[in-house]
Short mmCIF file of N, CA and C in Angstrom, two decimals:
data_model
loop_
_atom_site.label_atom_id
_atom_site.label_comp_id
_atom_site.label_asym_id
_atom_site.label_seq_id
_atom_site.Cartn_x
_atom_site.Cartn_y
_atom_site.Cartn_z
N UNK S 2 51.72 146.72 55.77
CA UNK S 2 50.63 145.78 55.94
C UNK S 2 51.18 144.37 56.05
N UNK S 3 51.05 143.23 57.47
CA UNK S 3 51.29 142.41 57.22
C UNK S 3 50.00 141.48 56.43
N UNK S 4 51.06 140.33 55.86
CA UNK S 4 50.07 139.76 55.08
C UNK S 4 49.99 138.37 56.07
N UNK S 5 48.93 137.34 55.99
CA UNK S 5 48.95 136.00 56.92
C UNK S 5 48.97 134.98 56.42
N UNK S 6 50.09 134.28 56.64
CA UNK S 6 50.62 132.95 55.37
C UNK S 6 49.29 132.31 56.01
N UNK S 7 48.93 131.02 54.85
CA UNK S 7 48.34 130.27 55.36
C UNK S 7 49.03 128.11 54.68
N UNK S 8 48.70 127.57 54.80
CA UNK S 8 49.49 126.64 54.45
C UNK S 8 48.45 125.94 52.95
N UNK S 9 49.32 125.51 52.31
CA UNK S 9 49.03 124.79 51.12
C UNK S 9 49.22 123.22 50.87
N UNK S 10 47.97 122.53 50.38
CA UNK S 10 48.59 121.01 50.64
C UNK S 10 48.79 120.79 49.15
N UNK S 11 50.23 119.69 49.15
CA UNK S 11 50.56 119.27 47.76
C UNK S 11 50.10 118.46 47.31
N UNK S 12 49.55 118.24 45.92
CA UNK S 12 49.11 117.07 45.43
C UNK S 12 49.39 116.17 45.22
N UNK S 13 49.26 115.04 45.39
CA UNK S 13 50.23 113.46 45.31
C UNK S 13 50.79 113.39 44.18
N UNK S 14 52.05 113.06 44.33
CA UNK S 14 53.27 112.96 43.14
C UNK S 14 53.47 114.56 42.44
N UNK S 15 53.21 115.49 42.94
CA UNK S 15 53.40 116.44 41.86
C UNK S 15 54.82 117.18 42.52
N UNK S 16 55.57 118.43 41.55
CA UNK S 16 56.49 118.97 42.08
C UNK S 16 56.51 119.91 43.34
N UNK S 17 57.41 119.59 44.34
CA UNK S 17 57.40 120.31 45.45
C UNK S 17 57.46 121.86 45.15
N UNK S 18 58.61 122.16 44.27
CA UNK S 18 59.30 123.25 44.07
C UNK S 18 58.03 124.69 43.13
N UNK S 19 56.96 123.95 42.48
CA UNK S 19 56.25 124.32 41.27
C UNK S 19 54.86 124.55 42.20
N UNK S 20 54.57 126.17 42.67
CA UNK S 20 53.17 126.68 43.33
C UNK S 20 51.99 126.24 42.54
N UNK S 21 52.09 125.56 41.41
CA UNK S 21 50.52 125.20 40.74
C UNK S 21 50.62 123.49 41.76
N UNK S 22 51.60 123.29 42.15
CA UNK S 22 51.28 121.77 42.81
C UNK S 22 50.60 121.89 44.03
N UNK S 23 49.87 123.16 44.70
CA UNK S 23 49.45 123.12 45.60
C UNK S 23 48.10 124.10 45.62
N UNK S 24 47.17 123.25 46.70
CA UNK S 24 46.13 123.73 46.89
C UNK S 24 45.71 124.23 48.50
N UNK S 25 45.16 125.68 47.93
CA UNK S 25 44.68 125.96 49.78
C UNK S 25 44.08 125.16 50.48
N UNK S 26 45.05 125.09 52.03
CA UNK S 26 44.68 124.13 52.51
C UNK S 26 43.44 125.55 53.85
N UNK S 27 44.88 126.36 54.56
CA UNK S 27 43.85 127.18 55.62
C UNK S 27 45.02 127.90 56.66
N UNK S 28 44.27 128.41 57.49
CA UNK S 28 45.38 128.46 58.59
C UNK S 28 45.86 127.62 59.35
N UNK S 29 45.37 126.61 59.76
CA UNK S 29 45.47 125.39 60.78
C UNK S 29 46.19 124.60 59.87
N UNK S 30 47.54 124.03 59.97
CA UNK S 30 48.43 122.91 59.57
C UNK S 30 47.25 121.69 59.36
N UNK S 31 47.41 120.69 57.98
CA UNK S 31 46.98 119.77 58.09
C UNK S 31 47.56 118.95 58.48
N UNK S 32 46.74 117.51 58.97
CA UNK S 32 47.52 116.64 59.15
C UNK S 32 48.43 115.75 58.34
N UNK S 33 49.61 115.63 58.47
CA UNK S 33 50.37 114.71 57.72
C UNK S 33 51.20 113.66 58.35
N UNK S 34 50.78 112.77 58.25
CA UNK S 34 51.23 111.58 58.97
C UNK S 34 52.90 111.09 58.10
N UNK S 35 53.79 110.00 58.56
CA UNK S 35 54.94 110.12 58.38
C UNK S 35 56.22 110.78 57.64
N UNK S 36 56.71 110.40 57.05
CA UNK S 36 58.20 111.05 56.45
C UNK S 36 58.02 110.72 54.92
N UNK S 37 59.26 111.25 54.40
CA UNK S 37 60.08 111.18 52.81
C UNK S 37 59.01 112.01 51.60
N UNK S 38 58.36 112.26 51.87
CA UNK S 38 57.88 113.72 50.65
C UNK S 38 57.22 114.60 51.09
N UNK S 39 57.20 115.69 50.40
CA UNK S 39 56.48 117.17 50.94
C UNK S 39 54.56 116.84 51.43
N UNK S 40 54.14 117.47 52.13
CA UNK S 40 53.03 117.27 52.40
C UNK S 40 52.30 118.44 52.30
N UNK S 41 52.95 119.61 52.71
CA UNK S 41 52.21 121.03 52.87
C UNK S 41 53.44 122.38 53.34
N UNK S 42 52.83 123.05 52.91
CA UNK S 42 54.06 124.29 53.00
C UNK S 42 53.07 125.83 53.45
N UNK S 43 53.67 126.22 54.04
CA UNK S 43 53.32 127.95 55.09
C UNK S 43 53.54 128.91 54.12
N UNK S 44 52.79 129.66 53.17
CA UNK S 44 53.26 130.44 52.36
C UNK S 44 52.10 131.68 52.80
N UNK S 45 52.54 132.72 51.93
CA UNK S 45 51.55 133.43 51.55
C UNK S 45 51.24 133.80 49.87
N UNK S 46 50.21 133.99 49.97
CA UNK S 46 49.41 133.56 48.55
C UNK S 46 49.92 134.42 47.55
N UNK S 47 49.88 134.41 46.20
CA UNK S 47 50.40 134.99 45.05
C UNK S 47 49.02 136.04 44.72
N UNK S 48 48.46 135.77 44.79
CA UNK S 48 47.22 136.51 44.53
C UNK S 48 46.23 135.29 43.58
N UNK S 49 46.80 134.31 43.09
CA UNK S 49 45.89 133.36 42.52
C UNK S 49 45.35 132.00 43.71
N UNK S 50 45.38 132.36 44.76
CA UNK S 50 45.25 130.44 45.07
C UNK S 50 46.51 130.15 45.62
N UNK S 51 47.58 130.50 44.69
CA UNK S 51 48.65 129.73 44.76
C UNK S 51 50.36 130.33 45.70
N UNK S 52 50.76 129.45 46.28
CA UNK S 52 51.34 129.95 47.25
C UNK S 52 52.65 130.78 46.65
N UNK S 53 53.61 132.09 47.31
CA UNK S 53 54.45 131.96 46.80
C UNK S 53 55.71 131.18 47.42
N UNK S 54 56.49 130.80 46.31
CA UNK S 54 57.61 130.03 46.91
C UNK S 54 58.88 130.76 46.71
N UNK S 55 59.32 131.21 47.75
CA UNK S 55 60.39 132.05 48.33
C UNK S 55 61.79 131.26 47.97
N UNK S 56 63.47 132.06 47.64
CA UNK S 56 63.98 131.06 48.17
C UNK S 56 64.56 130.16 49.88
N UNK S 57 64.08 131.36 50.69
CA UNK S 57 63.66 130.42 51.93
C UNK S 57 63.14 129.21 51.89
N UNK S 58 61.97 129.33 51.39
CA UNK S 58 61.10 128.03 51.53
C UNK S 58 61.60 127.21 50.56
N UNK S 59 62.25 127.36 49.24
CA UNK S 59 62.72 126.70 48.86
C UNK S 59 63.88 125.69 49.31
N UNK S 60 64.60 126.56 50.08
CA UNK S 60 65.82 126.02 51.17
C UNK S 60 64.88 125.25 52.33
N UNK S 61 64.22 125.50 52.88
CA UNK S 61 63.14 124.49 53.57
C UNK S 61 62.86 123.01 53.01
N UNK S 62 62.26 123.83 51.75
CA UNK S 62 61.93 121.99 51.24
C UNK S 62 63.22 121.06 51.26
N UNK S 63 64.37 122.12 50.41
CA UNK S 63 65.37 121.10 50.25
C UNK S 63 65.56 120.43 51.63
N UNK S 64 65.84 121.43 52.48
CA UNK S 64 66.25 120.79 53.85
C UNK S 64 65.26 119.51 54.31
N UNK S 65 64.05 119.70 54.27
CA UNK S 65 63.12 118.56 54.43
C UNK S 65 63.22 117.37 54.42
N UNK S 66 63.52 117.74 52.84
CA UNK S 66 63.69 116.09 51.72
C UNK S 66 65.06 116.05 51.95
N UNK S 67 66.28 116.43 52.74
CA UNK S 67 67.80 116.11 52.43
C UNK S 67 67.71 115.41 53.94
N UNK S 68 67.38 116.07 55.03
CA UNK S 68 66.84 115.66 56.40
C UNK S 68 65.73 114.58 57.05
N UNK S 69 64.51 114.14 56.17
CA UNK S 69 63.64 113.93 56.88
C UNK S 69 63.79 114.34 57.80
N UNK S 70 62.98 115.47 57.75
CA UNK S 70 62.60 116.34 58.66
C UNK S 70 61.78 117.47 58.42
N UNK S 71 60.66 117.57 59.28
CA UNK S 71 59.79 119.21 59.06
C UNK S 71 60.68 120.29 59.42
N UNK S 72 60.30 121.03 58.84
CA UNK S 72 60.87 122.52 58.74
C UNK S 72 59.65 123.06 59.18
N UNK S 73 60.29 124.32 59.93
CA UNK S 73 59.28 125.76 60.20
C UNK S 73 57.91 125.57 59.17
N UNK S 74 57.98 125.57 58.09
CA UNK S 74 57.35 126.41 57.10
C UNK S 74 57.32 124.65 55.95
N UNK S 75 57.42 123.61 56.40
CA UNK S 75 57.50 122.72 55.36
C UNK S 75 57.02 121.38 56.41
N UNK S 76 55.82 120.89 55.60
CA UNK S 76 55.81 119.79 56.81
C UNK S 76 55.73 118.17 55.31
N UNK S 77 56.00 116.98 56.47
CA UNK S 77 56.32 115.87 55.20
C UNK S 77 55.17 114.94 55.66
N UNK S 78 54.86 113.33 54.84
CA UNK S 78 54.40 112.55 54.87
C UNK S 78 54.97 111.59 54.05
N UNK S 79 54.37 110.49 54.24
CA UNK S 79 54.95 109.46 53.66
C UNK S 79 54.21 108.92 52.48
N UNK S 80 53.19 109.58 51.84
CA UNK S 80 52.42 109.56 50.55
C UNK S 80 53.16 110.42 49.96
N UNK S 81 53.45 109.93 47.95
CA UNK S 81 54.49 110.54 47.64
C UNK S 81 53.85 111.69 46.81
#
């Protein structure tokens, strides 16, 4: 059975790395306007709400925040 990630937006200032920092956002990417912190991440759900965080995606974020730069599965903004 596949399952269908959907993306999660992070809450301002909270930890990238920590799935309670994020809330369903949907299937459609939100918008996130510029660079330097996490904005939203492509997961699929834990069964609570909450996304799981893989260490893929974990290697994503890092890459993100080491890059400015979106990743596949990790997008940024410039609200921290």
């Amino acid at each position: 059975m596949y399952i269908m990630a959907d993306w999660y937006l992070r809450g301002a200032g909270l930890n990238p790395y920590d799935s309670g920092s994020y809330s369903l956002w949907g299937s459609n990417a939100p918008f996130c306007p510029g660079a330097g912190n996490i904005c939203a991440i492509l997961a699929n759900d834990n069964g609570s709400g909450r996304p799981i965080i893989t260490p893929d995606l974990q290697q994503q974020i890092d890459n993100a925040l080491s890059t400015q730069t979106d990743q596949p599965d990790v997008l940024l903004r410039n609200i921290p």
